[in-house]
PDB file of C-alpha atoms in Angstrom:
ATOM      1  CA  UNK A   1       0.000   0.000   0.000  1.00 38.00           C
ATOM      2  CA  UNK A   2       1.446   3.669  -1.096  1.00 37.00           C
ATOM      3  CA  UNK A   3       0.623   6.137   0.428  1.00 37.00           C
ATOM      4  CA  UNK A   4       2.063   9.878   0.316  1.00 40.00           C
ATOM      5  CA  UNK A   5       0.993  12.923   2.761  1.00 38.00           C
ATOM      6  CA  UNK A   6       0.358  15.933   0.346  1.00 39.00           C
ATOM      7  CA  UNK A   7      -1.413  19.703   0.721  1.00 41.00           C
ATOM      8  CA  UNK A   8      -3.871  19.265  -1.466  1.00 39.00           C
ATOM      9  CA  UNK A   9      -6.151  22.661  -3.289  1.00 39.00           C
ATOM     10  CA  UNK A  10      -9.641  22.132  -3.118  1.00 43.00           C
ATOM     11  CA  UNK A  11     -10.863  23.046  -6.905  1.00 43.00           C
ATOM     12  CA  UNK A  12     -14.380  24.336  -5.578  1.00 45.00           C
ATOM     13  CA  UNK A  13     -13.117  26.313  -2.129  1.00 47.00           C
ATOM     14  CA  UNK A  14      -9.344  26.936  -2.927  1.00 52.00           C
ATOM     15  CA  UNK A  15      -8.825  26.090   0.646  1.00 49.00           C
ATOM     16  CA  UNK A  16      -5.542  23.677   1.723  1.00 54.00           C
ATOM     17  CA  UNK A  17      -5.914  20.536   3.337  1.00 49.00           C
ATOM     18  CA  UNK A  18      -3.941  18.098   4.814  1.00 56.00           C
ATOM     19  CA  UNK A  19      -4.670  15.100   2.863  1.00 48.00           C
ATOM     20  CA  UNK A  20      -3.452  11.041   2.451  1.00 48.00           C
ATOM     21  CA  UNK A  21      -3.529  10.585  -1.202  1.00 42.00           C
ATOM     22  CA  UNK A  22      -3.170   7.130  -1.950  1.00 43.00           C
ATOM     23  CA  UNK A  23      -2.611   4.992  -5.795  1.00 44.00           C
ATOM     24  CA  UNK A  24      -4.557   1.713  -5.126  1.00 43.00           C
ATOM     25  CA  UNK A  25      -3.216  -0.670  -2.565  1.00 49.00           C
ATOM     26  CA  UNK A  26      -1.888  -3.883  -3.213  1.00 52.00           C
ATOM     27  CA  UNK A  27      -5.051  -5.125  -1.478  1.00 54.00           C
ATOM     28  CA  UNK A  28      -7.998  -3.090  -2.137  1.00 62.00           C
ATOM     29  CA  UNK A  29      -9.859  -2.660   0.644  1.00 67.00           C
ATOM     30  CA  UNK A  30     -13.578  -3.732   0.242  1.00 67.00           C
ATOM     31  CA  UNK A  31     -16.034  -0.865  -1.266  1.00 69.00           C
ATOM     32  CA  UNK A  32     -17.877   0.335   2.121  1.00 65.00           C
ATOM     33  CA  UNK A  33     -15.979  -1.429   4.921  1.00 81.00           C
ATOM     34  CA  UNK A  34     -14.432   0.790   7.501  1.00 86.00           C
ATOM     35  CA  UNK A  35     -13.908  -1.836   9.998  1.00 91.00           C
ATOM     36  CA  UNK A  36     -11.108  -4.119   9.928  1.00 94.00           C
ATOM     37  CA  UNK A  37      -9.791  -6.999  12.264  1.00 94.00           C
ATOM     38  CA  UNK A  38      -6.179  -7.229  12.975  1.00 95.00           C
ATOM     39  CA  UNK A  39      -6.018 -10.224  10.364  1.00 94.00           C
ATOM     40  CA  UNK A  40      -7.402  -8.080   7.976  1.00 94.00           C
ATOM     41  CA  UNK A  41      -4.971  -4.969   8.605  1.00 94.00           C
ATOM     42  CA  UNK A  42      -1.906  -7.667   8.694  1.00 95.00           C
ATOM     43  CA  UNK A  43      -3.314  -8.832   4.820  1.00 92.00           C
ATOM     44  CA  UNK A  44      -3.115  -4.958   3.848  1.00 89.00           C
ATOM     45  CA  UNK A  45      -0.315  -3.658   4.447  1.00 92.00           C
ATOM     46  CA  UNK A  46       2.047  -6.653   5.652  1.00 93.00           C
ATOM     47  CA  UNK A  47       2.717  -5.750   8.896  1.00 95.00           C
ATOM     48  CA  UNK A  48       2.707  -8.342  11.801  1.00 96.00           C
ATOM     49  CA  UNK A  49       0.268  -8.287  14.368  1.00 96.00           C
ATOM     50  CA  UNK A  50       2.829  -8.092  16.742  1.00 97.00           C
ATOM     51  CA  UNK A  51       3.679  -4.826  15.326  1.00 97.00           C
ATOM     52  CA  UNK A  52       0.412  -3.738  14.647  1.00 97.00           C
ATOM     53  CA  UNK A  53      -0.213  -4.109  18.829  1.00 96.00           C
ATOM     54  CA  UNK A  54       3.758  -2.650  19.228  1.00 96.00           C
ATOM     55  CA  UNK A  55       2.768   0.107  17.127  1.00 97.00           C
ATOM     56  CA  UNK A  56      -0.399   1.324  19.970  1.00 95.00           C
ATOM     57  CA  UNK A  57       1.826   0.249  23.099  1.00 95.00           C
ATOM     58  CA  UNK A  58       4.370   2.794  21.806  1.00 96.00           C
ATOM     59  CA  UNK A  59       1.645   5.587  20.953  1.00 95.00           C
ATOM     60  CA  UNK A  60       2.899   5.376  16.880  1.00 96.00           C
ATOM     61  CA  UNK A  61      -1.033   4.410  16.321  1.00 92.00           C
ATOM     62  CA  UNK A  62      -3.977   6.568  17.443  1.00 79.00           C
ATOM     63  CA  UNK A  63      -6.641   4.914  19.389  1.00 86.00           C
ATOM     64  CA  UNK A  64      -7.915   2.205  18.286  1.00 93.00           C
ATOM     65  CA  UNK A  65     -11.591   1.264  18.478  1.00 93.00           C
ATOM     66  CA  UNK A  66     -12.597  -2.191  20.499  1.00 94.00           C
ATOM     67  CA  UNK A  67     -15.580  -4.449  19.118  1.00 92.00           C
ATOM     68  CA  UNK A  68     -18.245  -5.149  22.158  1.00 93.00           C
ATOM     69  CA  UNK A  69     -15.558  -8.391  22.524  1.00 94.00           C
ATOM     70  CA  UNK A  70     -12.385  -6.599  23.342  1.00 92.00           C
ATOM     71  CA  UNK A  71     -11.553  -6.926  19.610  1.00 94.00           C
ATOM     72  CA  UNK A  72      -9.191  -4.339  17.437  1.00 94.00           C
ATOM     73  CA  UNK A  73     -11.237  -2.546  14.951  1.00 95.00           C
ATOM     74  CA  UNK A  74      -9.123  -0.402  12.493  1.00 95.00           C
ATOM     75  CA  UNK A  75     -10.538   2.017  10.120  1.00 93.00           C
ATOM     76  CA  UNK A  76      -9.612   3.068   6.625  1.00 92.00           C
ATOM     77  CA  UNK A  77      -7.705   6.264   8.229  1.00 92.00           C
ATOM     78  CA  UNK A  78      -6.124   3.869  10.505  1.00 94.00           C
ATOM     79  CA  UNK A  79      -5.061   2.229   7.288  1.00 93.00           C
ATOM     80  CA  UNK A  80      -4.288   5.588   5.798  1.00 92.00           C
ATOM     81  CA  UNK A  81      -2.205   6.295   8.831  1.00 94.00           C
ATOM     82  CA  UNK A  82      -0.247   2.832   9.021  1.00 95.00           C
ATOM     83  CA  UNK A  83       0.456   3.580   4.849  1.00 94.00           C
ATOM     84  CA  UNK A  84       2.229   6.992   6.345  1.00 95.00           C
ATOM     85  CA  UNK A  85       3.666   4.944   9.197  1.00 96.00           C
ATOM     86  CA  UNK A  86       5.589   2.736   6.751  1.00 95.00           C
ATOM     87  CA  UNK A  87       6.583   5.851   3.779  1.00 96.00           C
ATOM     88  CA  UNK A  88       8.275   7.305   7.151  1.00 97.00           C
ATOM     89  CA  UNK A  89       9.726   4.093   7.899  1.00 95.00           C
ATOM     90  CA  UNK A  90      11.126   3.834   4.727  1.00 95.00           C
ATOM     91  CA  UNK A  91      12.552   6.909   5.157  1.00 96.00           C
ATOM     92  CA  UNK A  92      15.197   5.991   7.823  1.00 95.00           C
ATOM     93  CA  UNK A  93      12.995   7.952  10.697  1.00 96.00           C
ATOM     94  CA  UNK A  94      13.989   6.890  13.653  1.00 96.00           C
ATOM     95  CA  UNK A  95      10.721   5.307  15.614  1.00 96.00           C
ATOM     96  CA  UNK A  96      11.143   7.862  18.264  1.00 96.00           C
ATOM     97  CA  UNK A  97      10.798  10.487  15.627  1.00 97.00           C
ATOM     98  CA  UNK A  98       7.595   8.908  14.656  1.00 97.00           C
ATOM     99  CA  UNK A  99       5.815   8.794  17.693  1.00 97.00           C
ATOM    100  CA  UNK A 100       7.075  12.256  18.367  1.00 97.00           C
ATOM    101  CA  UNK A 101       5.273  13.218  14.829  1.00 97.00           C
ATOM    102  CA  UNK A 102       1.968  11.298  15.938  1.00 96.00           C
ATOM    103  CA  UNK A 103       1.974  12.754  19.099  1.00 96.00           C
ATOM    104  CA  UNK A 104       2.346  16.235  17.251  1.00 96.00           C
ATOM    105  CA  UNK A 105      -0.974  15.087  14.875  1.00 94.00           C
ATOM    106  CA  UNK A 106      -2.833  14.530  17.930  1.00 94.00           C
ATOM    107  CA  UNK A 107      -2.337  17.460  19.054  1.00 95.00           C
ATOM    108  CA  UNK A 108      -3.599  19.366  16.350  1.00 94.00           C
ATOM    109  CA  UNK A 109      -3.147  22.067  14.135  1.00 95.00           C
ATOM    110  CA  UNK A 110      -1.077  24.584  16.265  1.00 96.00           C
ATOM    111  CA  UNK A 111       1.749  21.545  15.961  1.00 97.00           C
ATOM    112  CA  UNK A 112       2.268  22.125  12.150  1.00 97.00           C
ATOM    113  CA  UNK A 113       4.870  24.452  12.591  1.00 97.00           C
ATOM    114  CA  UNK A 114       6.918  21.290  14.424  1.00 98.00           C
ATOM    115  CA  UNK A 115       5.400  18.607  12.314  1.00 97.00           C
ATOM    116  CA  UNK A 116       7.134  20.465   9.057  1.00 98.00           C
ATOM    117  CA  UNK A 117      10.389  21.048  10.920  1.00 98.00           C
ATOM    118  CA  UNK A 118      10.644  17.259  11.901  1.00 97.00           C
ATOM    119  CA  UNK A 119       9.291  16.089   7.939  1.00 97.00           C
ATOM    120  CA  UNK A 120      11.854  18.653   6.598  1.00 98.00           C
ATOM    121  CA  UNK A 121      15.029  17.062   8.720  1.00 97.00           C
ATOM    122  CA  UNK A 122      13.891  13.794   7.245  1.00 97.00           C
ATOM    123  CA  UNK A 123      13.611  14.916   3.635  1.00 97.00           C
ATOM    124  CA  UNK A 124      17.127  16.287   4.002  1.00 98.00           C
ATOM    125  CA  UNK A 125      18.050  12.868   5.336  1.00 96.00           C
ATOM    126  CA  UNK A 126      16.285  11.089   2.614  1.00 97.00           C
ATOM    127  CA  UNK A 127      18.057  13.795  -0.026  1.00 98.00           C
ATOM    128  CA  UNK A 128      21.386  13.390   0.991  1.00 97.00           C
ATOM    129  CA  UNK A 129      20.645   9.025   1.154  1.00 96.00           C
ATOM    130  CA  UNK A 130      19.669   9.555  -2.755  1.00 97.00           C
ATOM    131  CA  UNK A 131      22.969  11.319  -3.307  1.00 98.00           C
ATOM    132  CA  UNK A 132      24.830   8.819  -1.919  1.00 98.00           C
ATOM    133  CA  UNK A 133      23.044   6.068  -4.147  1.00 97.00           C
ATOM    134  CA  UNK A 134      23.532   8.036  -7.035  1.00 98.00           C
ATOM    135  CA  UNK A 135      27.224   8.192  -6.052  1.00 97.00           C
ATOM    136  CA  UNK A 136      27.261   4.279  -5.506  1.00 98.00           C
ATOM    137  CA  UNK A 137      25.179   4.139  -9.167  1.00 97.00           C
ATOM    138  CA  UNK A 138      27.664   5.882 -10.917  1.00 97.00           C
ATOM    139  CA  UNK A 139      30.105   3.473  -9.067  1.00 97.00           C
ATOM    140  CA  UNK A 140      28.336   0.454 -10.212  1.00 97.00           C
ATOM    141  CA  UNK A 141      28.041   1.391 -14.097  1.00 96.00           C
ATOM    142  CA  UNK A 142      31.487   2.217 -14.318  1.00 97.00           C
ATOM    143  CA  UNK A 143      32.262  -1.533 -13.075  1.00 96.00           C
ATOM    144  CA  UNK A 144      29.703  -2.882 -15.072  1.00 96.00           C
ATOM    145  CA  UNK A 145      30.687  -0.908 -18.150  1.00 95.00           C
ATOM    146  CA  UNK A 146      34.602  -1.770 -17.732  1.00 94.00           C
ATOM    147  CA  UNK A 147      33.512  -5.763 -17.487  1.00 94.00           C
ATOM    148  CA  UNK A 148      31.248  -5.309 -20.415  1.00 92.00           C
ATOM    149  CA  UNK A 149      33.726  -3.819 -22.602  1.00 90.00           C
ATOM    150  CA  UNK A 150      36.493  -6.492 -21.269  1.00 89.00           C
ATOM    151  CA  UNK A 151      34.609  -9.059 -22.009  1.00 85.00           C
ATOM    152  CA  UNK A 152      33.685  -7.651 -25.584  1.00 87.00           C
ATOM    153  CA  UNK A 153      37.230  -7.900 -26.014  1.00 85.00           C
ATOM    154  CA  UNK A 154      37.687 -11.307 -24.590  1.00 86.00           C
ATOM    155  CA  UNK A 155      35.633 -12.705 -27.009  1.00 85.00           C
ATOM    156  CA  UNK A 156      36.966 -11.177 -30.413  1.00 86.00           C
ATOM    157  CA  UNK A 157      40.127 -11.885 -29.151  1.00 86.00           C
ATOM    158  CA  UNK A 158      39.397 -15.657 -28.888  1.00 86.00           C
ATOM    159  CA  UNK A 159      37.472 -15.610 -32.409  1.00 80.00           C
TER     160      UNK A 159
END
């Protein structure tokens, strides 16, 4: 599941919101259903359900809702939030990082001055990561250039 935080314009209002804008998951979620067990929100997004319950013990996840049987229920913006969880995972954010950012959420607008501090360290984490791989790239084709070519000449040598 992708899943990328964006400011999006509203055509009609031209007011900004703070949006989840996803492409379609890898397992669409069915039409309707905003109730999910933990087996379900394991076959979504590929989590355990160890982590799913580490997750709430930690405070990354918001509350989440009980069935009349003690039983997780996660929503589609639990989902939505879990699809964030893992693009900042992916980003090398430390965990602590994370829960600082979901505590920030929770506690609501008059945080988004700290929330885009703590998203912009990581994006200049994440930038300076892509310059290295593009460094390590350029490495690579070289080597795979000089073997090509070598062994171009290996064989017309032995023809």
């Amino acid at each position: 599941m992708t899943v990328m935080e964006t400011t999006t314009e509203a055509a009609e209002t031209g007011t900004r919101t703070d949006v989840c804008a996803a492409p379609p998951e890898r397992h669409r979620r069915p039409d309707g259903q905003d109730s999910y067990t933990i087996s379900e929100v394991v076959a979504f997004t590929g989590l355990s359900a160890h982590t799913l319950r580490w997750y709430e013990r930690i405070g990354l996840m918001p509350h989440i809702d009980r069935s009349h049987t003690g039983q997780r229920r996660y929503s589609n913006r639990d989902l939505d939030w879990l699809s964030l969880v893992g693009k900042l995972r992916l980003t090398g954010m430390p965990v602590a990082d994370m829960v600082r950012y979901a505590e920030l959420v929770r506690e609501g607008d008059d945080t988004y001055l700290a929330r885009f501090e703590l998203l912009e360290a990581t994006r200049r984490d994440v930038q300076a990561r892509i310059a290295e791989l593009q460094d390590t790239l350029a490495v690579l084709d070289h080597k795979i250039s000089f073997y090509a070519d070598a062994g171009r000449a290996l064989a017309s040598e032995r023809s």
